[in-house]
Short mmCIF file of C-alpha atoms in Angstrom, two decimals:
data_model
loop_
_atom_site.label_atom_id
_atom_site.label_comp_id
_atom_site.label_asym_id
_atom_site.label_seq_id
_atom_site.Cartn_x
_atom_site.Cartn_y
_atom_site.Cartn_z
CA ASP D 109 -4.12 32.65 -58.95
CA GLN D 110 -7.40 33.06 -60.77
CA GLN D 111 -6.83 31.37 -64.14
CA VAL D 112 -10.43 31.90 -65.36
CA LYS D 113 -12.00 35.27 -64.66
CA GLN D 114 -15.51 36.60 -65.12
CA ASN D 115 -15.09 40.22 -64.28
CA SER D 116 -18.81 41.15 -64.34
CA PRO D 117 -20.57 39.77 -61.27
CA SER D 118 -23.99 40.71 -62.71
CA LEU D 119 -25.70 41.66 -65.85
CA SER D 120 -29.35 42.93 -66.43
CA VAL D 121 -30.94 42.94 -69.83
CA GLN D 122 -34.41 43.35 -71.31
CA GLU D 123 -36.38 40.43 -72.61
CA GLY D 124 -35.76 39.97 -76.32
CA ARG D 125 -32.41 41.75 -76.33
CA ILE D 126 -28.97 40.22 -76.52
CA SER D 127 -27.08 39.02 -73.38
CA ILE D 128 -23.26 38.97 -73.62
CA LEU D 129 -21.37 37.29 -70.86
CA ASN D 130 -17.60 37.58 -70.90
CA CYS D 131 -14.77 35.35 -69.64
CA ASP D 132 -11.02 35.74 -69.67
CA TYR D 133 -8.34 33.12 -69.04
CA THR D 134 -4.64 33.22 -68.46
CA ASN D 135 -3.42 29.66 -69.06
CA SER D 136 -2.40 29.10 -72.67
CA MET D 137 -2.62 25.32 -72.10
CA PHE D 138 -6.43 25.46 -71.96
CA ASP D 139 -7.89 23.92 -75.00
CA TYR D 140 -11.55 23.27 -74.15
CA PHE D 141 -14.10 25.72 -72.74
CA LEU D 142 -17.59 25.27 -71.39
CA TRP D 143 -20.40 27.39 -70.12
CA TYR D 144 -22.65 26.18 -67.32
CA LYS D 145 -25.92 27.60 -66.09
CA LYS D 146 -27.01 27.42 -62.49
CA TYR D 147 -30.37 28.06 -60.94
CA PRO D 148 -30.82 28.53 -57.16
CA ALA D 149 -30.78 25.29 -55.14
CA GLU D 150 -29.66 23.29 -58.21
CA GLY D 151 -26.30 22.12 -59.46
CA PRO D 152 -24.68 23.65 -62.57
CA THR D 153 -26.00 22.25 -65.84
CA PHE D 154 -24.01 22.13 -69.09
CA LEU D 155 -24.96 24.79 -71.69
CA ILE D 156 -22.47 24.92 -74.56
CA SER D 157 -18.80 24.22 -75.18
CA ILE D 158 -16.01 25.04 -77.63
CA SER D 159 -12.67 23.57 -78.59
CA SER D 160 -9.68 25.72 -79.09
CA ILE D 161 -9.55 24.67 -82.79
CA LYS D 162 -12.78 26.59 -83.36
CA ASP D 163 -13.63 30.30 -82.84
CA LYS D 164 -17.38 29.90 -82.74
CA ASN D 165 -20.00 27.34 -81.72
CA GLU D 166 -23.71 27.84 -81.95
CA ASP D 167 -26.57 25.98 -80.36
CA GLY D 168 -30.01 27.55 -80.87
CA ARG D 169 -30.09 30.88 -79.05
CA PHE D 170 -26.67 30.37 -77.52
CA THR D 171 -23.40 31.10 -79.27
CA VAL D 172 -19.95 30.99 -77.76
CA PHE D 173 -17.10 32.94 -79.36
CA LEU D 174 -13.40 32.21 -78.63
CA ASN D 175 -10.55 34.65 -79.24
CA LYS D 176 -7.40 32.71 -78.45
CA SER D 177 -5.01 35.54 -79.11
CA ALA D 178 -6.82 37.64 -76.44
CA LYS D 179 -7.52 34.61 -74.26
CA HIS D 180 -11.14 35.66 -74.17
CA LEU D 181 -14.41 33.96 -74.71
CA SER D 182 -17.99 35.24 -74.63
CA LEU D 183 -21.48 33.74 -74.51
CA HIS D 184 -24.21 35.38 -76.54
CA ILE D 185 -27.85 34.70 -75.84
CA VAL D 186 -30.27 35.97 -78.55
CA PRO D 187 -33.04 36.62 -77.88
CA SER D 188 -32.87 36.69 -74.06
CA GLN D 189 -35.81 35.22 -72.12
CA PRO D 190 -36.81 35.60 -68.46
CA GLY D 191 -36.13 31.84 -67.99
CA ASP D 192 -32.47 32.54 -68.81
CA SER D 193 -32.11 34.40 -65.49
CA ALA D 194 -29.52 32.34 -63.68
CA VAL D 195 -25.83 32.32 -62.78
CA TYR D 196 -23.49 31.52 -65.66
CA PHE D 197 -20.12 29.95 -65.10
CA CYS D 198 -17.32 29.80 -67.62
CA ALA D 199 -15.02 26.77 -67.25
CA ALA D 200 -11.72 25.68 -68.93
CA SER D 201 -9.80 22.56 -69.27
CA SER D 202 -6.39 21.31 -70.58
CA ARG D 203 -8.20 18.44 -72.18
CA LEU D 204 -5.50 17.21 -74.48
CA SER D 205 -2.56 17.54 -72.16
CA GLY D 206 -4.11 16.73 -68.80
CA ASN D 207 -6.36 13.80 -69.69
CA THR D 208 -8.37 14.27 -66.52
CA GLY D 209 -11.77 15.79 -66.04
CA LYS D 210 -10.53 18.73 -63.98
CA LEU D 211 -12.25 21.97 -64.84
CA ILE D 212 -11.20 25.47 -63.69
CA PHE D 213 -14.21 27.69 -63.12
CA GLY D 214 -14.74 31.46 -63.13
CA GLN D 215 -16.59 33.20 -60.35
CA GLY D 216 -19.86 33.35 -62.24
CA THR D 217 -22.07 36.14 -63.66
CA THR D 218 -25.56 36.57 -62.50
CA LEU D 219 -27.89 37.30 -65.43
CA GLN D 220 -31.24 38.89 -64.91
CA VAL D 221 -33.61 39.11 -67.91
CA LYS D 222 -36.37 41.61 -67.24
CA PRO D 223 -39.82 40.98 -68.89
CA ASP A 179 -33.24 15.36 -61.43
CA SER A 180 -29.77 15.11 -62.84
CA GLY A 181 -29.24 11.53 -61.76
CA VAL A 182 -26.38 12.54 -59.39
CA THR A 183 -27.59 12.27 -55.79
CA GLN A 184 -26.01 14.12 -52.94
CA THR A 185 -26.88 13.76 -49.27
CA PRO A 186 -27.52 15.51 -47.03
CA LYS A 187 -28.74 18.68 -48.72
CA HIS A 188 -28.01 20.83 -45.71
CA LEU A 189 -25.64 20.32 -42.79
CA ILE A 190 -24.96 22.58 -39.87
CA THR A 191 -22.15 21.66 -37.49
CA ALA A 192 -19.77 23.20 -35.01
CA THR A 193 -16.16 24.09 -35.42
CA GLY A 194 -13.78 21.21 -34.79
CA GLN A 195 -16.30 18.57 -35.82
CA ARG A 196 -16.14 16.02 -38.60
CA VAL A 197 -18.69 15.42 -41.34
CA THR A 198 -19.21 13.11 -44.24
CA LEU A 199 -20.81 14.08 -47.50
CA ARG A 200 -22.14 11.35 -49.74
CA CYS A 201 -22.52 11.19 -53.51
CA SER A 202 -24.13 8.59 -55.77
CA PRO A 203 -23.17 9.09 -59.39
CA ARG A 204 -25.38 8.75 -62.40
CA SER A 205 -25.98 5.13 -63.42
CA GLY A 206 -23.13 4.00 -65.65
CA ASP A 207 -20.74 6.80 -64.68
CA LEU A 208 -17.34 5.73 -63.35
CA SER A 209 -15.83 9.16 -62.48
CA VAL A 210 -16.78 11.23 -59.51
CA TYR A 211 -15.62 14.81 -58.90
CA TRP A 212 -15.86 16.95 -55.86
CA TYR A 213 -16.02 20.77 -56.03
CA GLN A 214 -16.28 23.46 -53.35
CA GLN A 215 -18.06 26.75 -53.89
CA SER A 216 -17.47 29.33 -51.19
CA LEU A 217 -19.35 32.63 -51.03
CA ASP A 218 -18.93 34.69 -54.15
CA GLN A 219 -16.39 32.22 -55.52
CA GLY A 220 -16.36 29.92 -58.53
CA LEU A 221 -16.32 26.20 -58.09
CA GLN A 222 -12.98 25.04 -56.87
CA PHE A 223 -11.88 21.50 -57.90
CA LEU A 224 -11.05 19.28 -54.96
CA ILE A 225 -10.52 15.75 -56.24
CA GLN A 226 -11.48 13.18 -58.97
CA TYR A 227 -11.98 9.45 -58.66
CA TYR A 228 -12.26 7.02 -61.47
CA ASN A 229 -13.54 3.54 -60.84
CA GLY A 230 -12.24 3.60 -57.27
CA GLU A 231 -8.92 5.12 -57.88
CA GLU A 232 -7.85 8.73 -57.28
CA ARG A 233 -7.37 10.32 -60.79
CA ALA A 234 -6.61 14.00 -60.13
CA LYS A 235 -6.16 16.22 -57.11
CA GLY A 236 -6.82 19.91 -56.72
CA ASN A 237 -6.29 22.26 -53.80
CA ILE A 238 -7.81 19.88 -51.26
CA LEU A 239 -6.90 20.54 -47.64
CA GLU A 240 -5.15 17.81 -45.65
CA ARG A 241 -8.15 17.94 -43.25
CA PHE A 242 -10.24 16.73 -46.14
CA SER A 243 -10.24 13.26 -47.62
CA ALA A 244 -12.38 11.35 -50.08
CA GLN A 245 -12.86 7.82 -51.44
CA GLN A 246 -14.91 5.99 -54.03
CA PHE A 247 -16.39 2.68 -53.04
CA PRO A 248 -16.79 -0.51 -55.16
CA ASP A 249 -20.42 0.42 -55.80
CA LEU A 250 -18.97 3.74 -57.20
CA HIS A 251 -20.54 6.01 -54.63
CA SER A 252 -18.19 8.50 -53.08
CA GLU A 253 -17.75 10.14 -49.76
CA LEU A 254 -16.03 13.39 -48.88
CA ASN A 255 -14.82 13.56 -45.27
CA LEU A 256 -14.19 17.01 -43.71
CA SER A 257 -12.52 17.05 -40.31
CA SER A 258 -11.45 19.67 -37.76
CA LEU A 259 -13.96 21.94 -39.32
CA GLU A 260 -13.36 25.69 -39.41
CA LEU A 261 -15.75 28.59 -40.12
CA GLY A 262 -14.13 29.05 -43.51
CA ASP A 263 -15.15 25.54 -44.58
CA SER A 264 -18.73 26.75 -44.82
CA ALA A 265 -19.57 26.35 -48.51
CA LEU A 266 -21.58 24.49 -51.08
CA TYR A 267 -20.05 21.17 -51.95
CA PHE A 268 -20.83 19.75 -55.32
CA CYS A 269 -20.40 16.26 -56.64
CA ALA A 270 -20.36 15.51 -60.35
CA SER A 271 -20.02 12.38 -62.42
CA SER A 272 -19.14 11.30 -65.92
CA VAL A 273 -18.56 8.07 -67.81
CA GLY A 274 -14.82 8.24 -68.49
CA TRP A 275 -11.75 9.58 -66.80
CA GLY A 276 -11.19 12.40 -69.24
CA LEU A 277 -13.40 15.34 -69.95
CA ALA A 278 -16.47 14.59 -72.05
CA ASN A 279 -17.78 17.07 -74.61
CA TYR A 280 -20.48 18.05 -72.21
CA GLY A 281 -18.20 18.19 -69.15
CA TYR A 282 -20.05 16.30 -66.53
CA THR A 283 -23.30 16.10 -64.62
CA PHE A 284 -23.61 17.86 -61.30
CA GLY A 285 -25.65 17.03 -58.26
CA SER A 286 -27.62 19.70 -56.43
CA GLY A 287 -24.99 20.07 -53.74
CA THR A 288 -24.71 19.92 -49.97
CA ARG A 289 -24.71 23.20 -48.14
CA LEU A 290 -22.34 23.01 -45.12
CA THR A 291 -22.58 25.66 -42.47
CA VAL A 292 -19.94 25.62 -39.71
CA VAL A 293 -20.93 27.58 -36.61
#
């Protein structure tokens, strides 16, 4: 049962344009969402997060949008840079109810930003 | 360097064998998490320890076991290995037992290949 899904395995965009990565979830108990970025031969690194009480969170070139009714979140990168080329993982947590650190991850989307 | 150290980086072993993966958390972190990433899959939560005690358990096989020692390092033991156990195994750490705003910090992983 895949509770967090990233339906696009890969995405290719031109440098300077917008990258939009999507993530869907099924569990209505999820109340905290994170995006991680992973380069080859490295572990995932935290990028940005959002609580279910918000619908948008912005950090520099990165913005995460949350649509609770659709159980959908997206990560926007503007403008995209070649150094953004990596695998992006969406993750979700039942932070308030579970009180553990357990995260449920999507399968990841490989982003390629072309110069 | 994330501060989370995993050894070894690579491990090749035969079916039926037993291996031990080691993780040293970031200085000051009390929680350790283990995740498995199989080919084309997201990270699957295995288990969480907090200050030496098991805190949360995921879909960890009975052939797998883990522990966290008084010095806070953790070991993941995999026994009766099968070809399907080939995967990247990530360790992560955080200060508390719940999910921090940034999630947690991952190590660079151990790549296990069972032949």
